[in-house]
Amino acid sequence: MKKVVKLFALFALLMNVGGFTAQKVNAQEEVTVWAWDPAFNIRALEVARDIYLEENPDFNLNIVESAQDDIVSKLNTSLSSGVTVGLPNIVLIEDYRAQSFLQSYPDAFFPLTDFFNVEDFAEYKVTATSLDGVSYGVPFDTGVTGLYVRVDLLEEAGLTLEDVTNISWTELQEVGQAIYDATGVKLLSMDLNDLGLLRAMINASGSWYTEDDGVTPNITNNDALKEAFATFKSMYEADLVNVHNDWAQMLQAFNTGVVATVPQGNWITPSITAAEDQSGQWAVVPWPHQDIEGSVNASNLGGSSFYVLNVDGKEAAAEFIGATVGGNEEFYRTIMTEIGALGTYLPLLETDAYDIESEFFGGQTIYADFAEWAGQIPSTNYGSHTYAIEDIMKNALQQYLSGGDIDEIFEQAQQQAENQLQ
């Protein structure tokens, strides 16, 4: 009996060495994740958790909802100070911001290459989530774009879907003019303080605000960016653009028939289908290409991925996110049917998962189309300064719309970016 007591005492002593208590063990079994948007990202995590629990009943996922800007702020504050206490095991990061974190804090993230098959995902997502050939993020949703079109307005202008399929932005403006002349409805809507539309235009040409290194500003000699500016100004001056100032006004523009098209990421689908009275009047066609050699009818706008921080519990976190988001067919089927979320998990293309006809879109299998277009998106290094440079380009666009010379404006923007980002 005395031996049993001594063994128990020894075990208790070992469990408390260095503060490693039984309570600490239980805490490590819990994986915490930070993400935003309860109807989309949070719901996807809940689906992943429920699937994982089927084979791992002791697993505990603590999902913390927080605004994206708050997550970015907290991560930067903690990682820059070197203090990791209070950080989660997993964090959702927008693809445009990923390289900034990976390059600024190279030791803060846990390599995930061994926890999922990188080749199972679209190349452009792998590029966005990797650094020096190592994958630090598990690709999640795709921001693959499409041109949502009001078919009934096309018909009033004497046009068909064929007239807007695999076309250029120049051709789309001609279509927009025909619709406007026939119906008085404008072509599209844009917030002049949000250059997402122009960003997606140049992404289709494999171009970005920076050179291939993701660091050097690429403005002065950026033909794709110049054409995007010129294209938008041409549509703007033709009075084909409705200007909105916030998300609510954007939704109102297409839900109430102010515009005939919505060039956006696929995540806008639930907002478009919210106008039930317009069911059967919409279709989705490929993204317009630029009049530049190599530009394609596919692009990306938005999207995010999951990263594991290099803190206690990283292995458990990596195993969870790798086994679910990193390659579980049930996960991707469920989030598509429940919340309309699309990933870039390529093996799903070989199944019937996307063969769902949408009544709202006239029976079109829009998910199959989006999945096909996602595989055509040019791989682009978003770098670490997307939003910093975009702030500069917002002012540049205003100057250009006011009559400024585009070459002079771009030279000034280039200099400003170089000075600011040194």
mmCIF file of C-alpha atoms in Angstrom, residues 206-364:
data_model
loop_
_atom_site.group_PDB
_atom_site.id
_atom_site.type_symbol
_atom_site.label_atom_id
_atom_site.label_comp_id
_atom_site.label_asym_id
_atom_site.label_seq_id
_atom_site.Cartn_x
_atom_site.Cartn_y
_atom_site.Cartn_z
ATOM 1 C CA GLY A 206 -1.217 38.013 -63.681
ATOM 2 C CA SER A 207 -0.284 41.486 -62.482
ATOM 3 C CA TRP A 208 -0.255 43.162 -59.073
ATOM 4 C CA TYR A 209 0.732 46.377 -57.295
ATOM 5 C CA THR A 210 4.189 44.897 -56.716
ATOM 6 C CA GLU A 211 6.787 43.062 -58.770
ATOM 7 C CA ASP A 212 7.107 39.266 -58.596
ATOM 8 C CA ASP A 213 9.130 39.667 -55.396
ATOM 9 C CA GLY A 214 5.994 40.934 -53.665
ATOM 10 C CA VAL A 215 7.887 43.925 -52.300
ATOM 11 C CA THR A 216 8.977 46.317 -55.060
ATOM 12 C CA PRO A 217 6.153 48.713 -56.046
ATOM 13 C CA ASN A 218 5.017 48.104 -59.624
ATOM 14 C CA ILE A 219 3.050 51.143 -60.761
ATOM 15 C CA THR A 220 4.858 53.251 -63.375
ATOM 16 C CA ASN A 221 5.333 50.490 -65.946
ATOM 17 C CA ASN A 222 2.310 48.401 -64.981
ATOM 18 C CA ASP A 223 0.384 48.101 -68.253
ATOM 19 C CA ALA A 224 -2.433 46.073 -66.668
ATOM 20 C CA LEU A 225 -2.969 48.691 -63.952
ATOM 21 C CA LYS A 226 -2.956 51.522 -66.484
ATOM 22 C CA GLU A 227 -5.514 49.731 -68.617
ATOM 23 C CA ALA A 228 -7.694 49.073 -65.565
ATOM 24 C CA PHE A 229 -7.665 52.800 -64.771
ATOM 25 C CA ALA A 230 -8.415 53.720 -68.382
ATOM 26 C CA THR A 231 -11.200 51.138 -68.652
ATOM 27 C CA PHE A 232 -12.905 52.328 -65.502
ATOM 28 C CA LYS A 233 -12.604 55.996 -66.464
ATOM 29 C CA SER A 234 -14.155 55.257 -69.862
ATOM 30 C CA MET A 235 -17.152 53.543 -68.249
ATOM 31 C CA TYR A 236 -17.379 56.240 -65.577
ATOM 32 C CA GLU A 237 -17.416 59.101 -68.090
ATOM 33 C CA ALA A 238 -20.031 57.250 -70.174
ATOM 34 C CA ASP A 239 -22.280 57.358 -67.080
ATOM 35 C CA LEU A 240 -22.380 53.559 -66.906
ATOM 36 C CA VAL A 241 -21.128 53.426 -63.304
ATOM 37 C CA ASN A 242 -23.286 53.802 -60.231
ATOM 38 C CA VAL A 243 -21.171 55.067 -57.323
ATOM 39 C CA HIS A 244 -21.962 53.622 -53.904
ATOM 40 C CA ASN A 245 -20.379 54.495 -50.571
ATOM 41 C CA ASP A 246 -20.867 51.407 -48.441
ATOM 42 C CA TRP A 247 -21.861 47.750 -48.462
ATOM 43 C CA ALA A 248 -25.581 48.463 -47.960
ATOM 44 C CA GLN A 249 -25.689 50.795 -50.952
ATOM 45 C CA MET A 250 -23.899 48.215 -53.084
ATOM 46 C CA LEU A 251 -26.487 45.577 -52.219
ATOM 47 C CA GLN A 252 -29.287 48.011 -52.911
ATOM 48 C CA ALA A 253 -27.861 48.771 -56.355
ATOM 49 C CA PHE A 254 -28.288 45.237 -57.661
ATOM 50 C CA ASN A 255 -31.204 44.125 -55.490
ATOM 51 C CA THR A 256 -33.368 47.013 -56.727
ATOM 52 C CA GLY A 257 -32.360 46.988 -60.401
ATOM 53 C CA VAL A 258 -30.056 50.015 -60.465
ATOM 54 C CA VAL A 259 -27.340 48.032 -62.283
ATOM 55 C CA ALA A 260 -27.381 45.258 -64.869
ATOM 56 C CA THR A 261 -24.216 43.407 -63.826
ATOM 57 C CA VAL A 262 -22.257 42.610 -60.690
ATOM 58 C CA PRO A 263 -18.555 41.837 -61.265
ATOM 59 C CA GLN A 264 -17.637 40.258 -57.936
ATOM 60 C CA GLY A 265 -16.244 37.291 -56.049
ATOM 61 C CA ASN A 266 -18.514 34.261 -55.760
ATOM 62 C CA TRP A 267 -19.178 35.094 -52.116
ATOM 63 C CA ILE A 268 -21.664 37.729 -53.314
ATOM 64 C CA THR A 269 -24.067 34.985 -54.473
ATOM 65 C CA PRO A 270 -26.193 34.868 -51.264
ATOM 66 C CA SER A 271 -26.638 38.644 -51.432
ATOM 67 C CA ILE A 272 -27.858 38.483 -55.017
ATOM 68 C CA THR A 273 -30.258 35.612 -54.370
ATOM 69 C CA ALA A 274 -31.710 37.581 -51.443
ATOM 70 C CA ALA A 275 -33.869 39.408 -54.007
ATOM 71 C CA GLU A 276 -36.308 36.527 -54.456
ATOM 72 C CA ASP A 277 -38.432 38.520 -56.891
ATOM 73 C CA GLN A 278 -35.519 38.415 -59.365
ATOM 74 C CA SER A 279 -35.272 34.625 -59.427
ATOM 75 C CA GLY A 280 -34.674 33.356 -62.949
ATOM 76 C CA GLN A 281 -33.469 36.745 -64.158
ATOM 77 C CA TRP A 282 -29.770 36.260 -63.366
ATOM 78 C CA ALA A 283 -26.883 34.256 -64.834
ATOM 79 C CA VAL A 284 -23.142 34.139 -64.147
ATOM 80 C CA VAL A 285 -20.553 34.263 -66.923
ATOM 81 C CA PRO A 286 -16.737 34.302 -66.874
ATOM 82 C CA TRP A 287 -14.843 37.373 -65.713
ATOM 83 C CA PRO A 288 -13.949 39.775 -68.557
ATOM 84 C CA HIS A 289 -10.310 39.808 -69.643
ATOM 85 C CA GLN A 290 -8.119 42.818 -70.299
ATOM 86 C CA ASP A 291 -6.898 43.693 -73.787
ATOM 87 C CA ILE A 292 -3.431 42.528 -72.770
ATOM 88 C CA GLU A 293 -1.578 39.473 -73.993
ATOM 89 C CA GLY A 294 -1.961 36.630 -71.516
ATOM 90 C CA SER A 295 -4.996 38.069 -69.741
ATOM 91 C CA VAL A 296 -7.627 35.400 -69.020
ATOM 92 C CA ASN A 297 -11.340 35.218 -68.251
ATOM 93 C CA ALA A 298 -10.785 34.297 -64.620
ATOM 94 C CA SER A 299 -9.697 36.214 -61.553
ATOM 95 C CA ASN A 300 -9.810 36.378 -57.774
ATOM 96 C CA LEU A 301 -11.275 38.896 -55.351
ATOM 97 C CA GLY A 302 -10.852 38.205 -51.651
ATOM 98 C CA GLY A 303 -10.509 34.791 -50.051
ATOM 99 C CA SER A 304 -8.771 33.672 -46.875
ATOM 100 C CA SER A 305 -6.913 30.710 -45.389
ATOM 101 C CA PHE A 306 -6.184 29.134 -42.008
ATOM 102 C CA TYR A 307 -2.787 29.406 -40.309
ATOM 103 C CA VAL A 308 -1.402 27.634 -37.244
ATOM 104 C CA LEU A 309 0.657 29.715 -34.848
ATOM 105 C CA ASN A 310 3.898 28.303 -33.496
ATOM 106 C CA VAL A 311 2.626 27.975 -29.921
ATOM 107 C CA ASP A 312 1.770 25.099 -27.581
ATOM 108 C CA GLY A 313 -0.840 22.845 -29.159
ATOM 109 C CA LYS A 314 0.326 23.511 -32.709
ATOM 110 C CA GLU A 315 0.452 19.826 -33.643
ATOM 111 C CA ALA A 316 -3.133 19.192 -32.552
ATOM 112 C CA ALA A 317 -4.241 22.339 -34.358
ATOM 113 C CA ALA A 318 -2.413 21.344 -37.547
ATOM 114 C CA GLU A 319 -3.887 17.849 -37.492
ATOM 115 C CA PHE A 320 -7.406 19.238 -37.116
ATOM 116 C CA ILE A 321 -7.215 21.873 -39.844
ATOM 117 C CA GLY A 322 -5.320 19.544 -42.179
ATOM 118 C CA ALA A 323 -7.805 16.678 -41.791
ATOM 119 C CA THR A 324 -10.825 18.896 -42.457
ATOM 120 C CA VAL A 325 -10.207 22.067 -44.470
ATOM 121 C CA GLY A 326 -7.079 20.440 -45.872
ATOM 122 C CA GLY A 327 -8.886 17.680 -47.718
ATOM 123 C CA ASN A 328 -12.240 16.416 -46.499
ATOM 124 C CA GLU A 329 -14.860 16.001 -49.207
ATOM 125 C CA GLU A 330 -17.745 16.001 -46.741
ATOM 126 C CA PHE A 331 -16.570 19.348 -45.374
ATOM 127 C CA TYR A 332 -16.541 21.014 -48.777
ATOM 128 C CA ARG A 333 -19.868 19.519 -49.831
ATOM 129 C CA THR A 334 -21.514 20.708 -46.631
ATOM 130 C CA ILE A 335 -20.272 24.304 -46.654
ATOM 131 C CA MET A 336 -21.230 24.650 -50.308
ATOM 132 C CA THR A 337 -24.806 23.487 -49.816
ATOM 133 C CA GLU A 338 -25.304 25.218 -46.447
ATOM 134 C CA ILE A 339 -23.598 28.587 -46.933
ATOM 135 C CA GLY A 340 -22.601 28.699 -50.586
ATOM 136 C CA ALA A 341 -18.908 28.639 -49.721
ATOM 137 C CA LEU A 342 -16.470 27.408 -52.348
ATOM 138 C CA GLY A 343 -12.986 26.151 -51.669
ATOM 139 C CA THR A 344 -10.133 25.408 -54.064
ATOM 140 C CA TYR A 345 -9.973 21.693 -53.227
ATOM 141 C CA LEU A 346 -9.380 20.269 -56.717
ATOM 142 C CA PRO A 347 -10.358 16.585 -56.132
ATOM 143 C CA LEU A 348 -13.934 17.747 -55.621
ATOM 144 C CA LEU A 349 -14.036 18.571 -59.321
ATOM 145 C CA GLU A 350 -13.917 14.853 -60.051
ATOM 146 C CA THR A 351 -17.134 14.239 -58.108
ATOM 147 C CA ASP A 352 -20.744 15.300 -58.597
ATOM 148 C CA ALA A 353 -20.545 17.793 -55.725
ATOM 149 C CA TYR A 354 -20.849 20.853 -57.950
ATOM 150 C CA ASP A 355 -23.619 19.474 -60.163
ATOM 151 C CA ILE A 356 -26.311 21.393 -58.334
ATOM 152 C CA GLU A 357 -28.700 23.355 -60.522
ATOM 153 C CA SER A 358 -29.638 26.761 -59.154
ATOM 154 C CA GLU A 359 -33.249 27.690 -59.738
ATOM 155 C CA PHE A 360 -32.471 31.344 -59.053
ATOM 156 C CA PHE A 361 -29.910 31.323 -61.869
ATOM 157 C CA GLY A 362 -32.214 29.633 -64.351
ATOM 158 C CA GLY A 363 -30.985 26.108 -63.613
ATOM 159 C CA GLN A 364 -27.315 27.005 -64.147
#
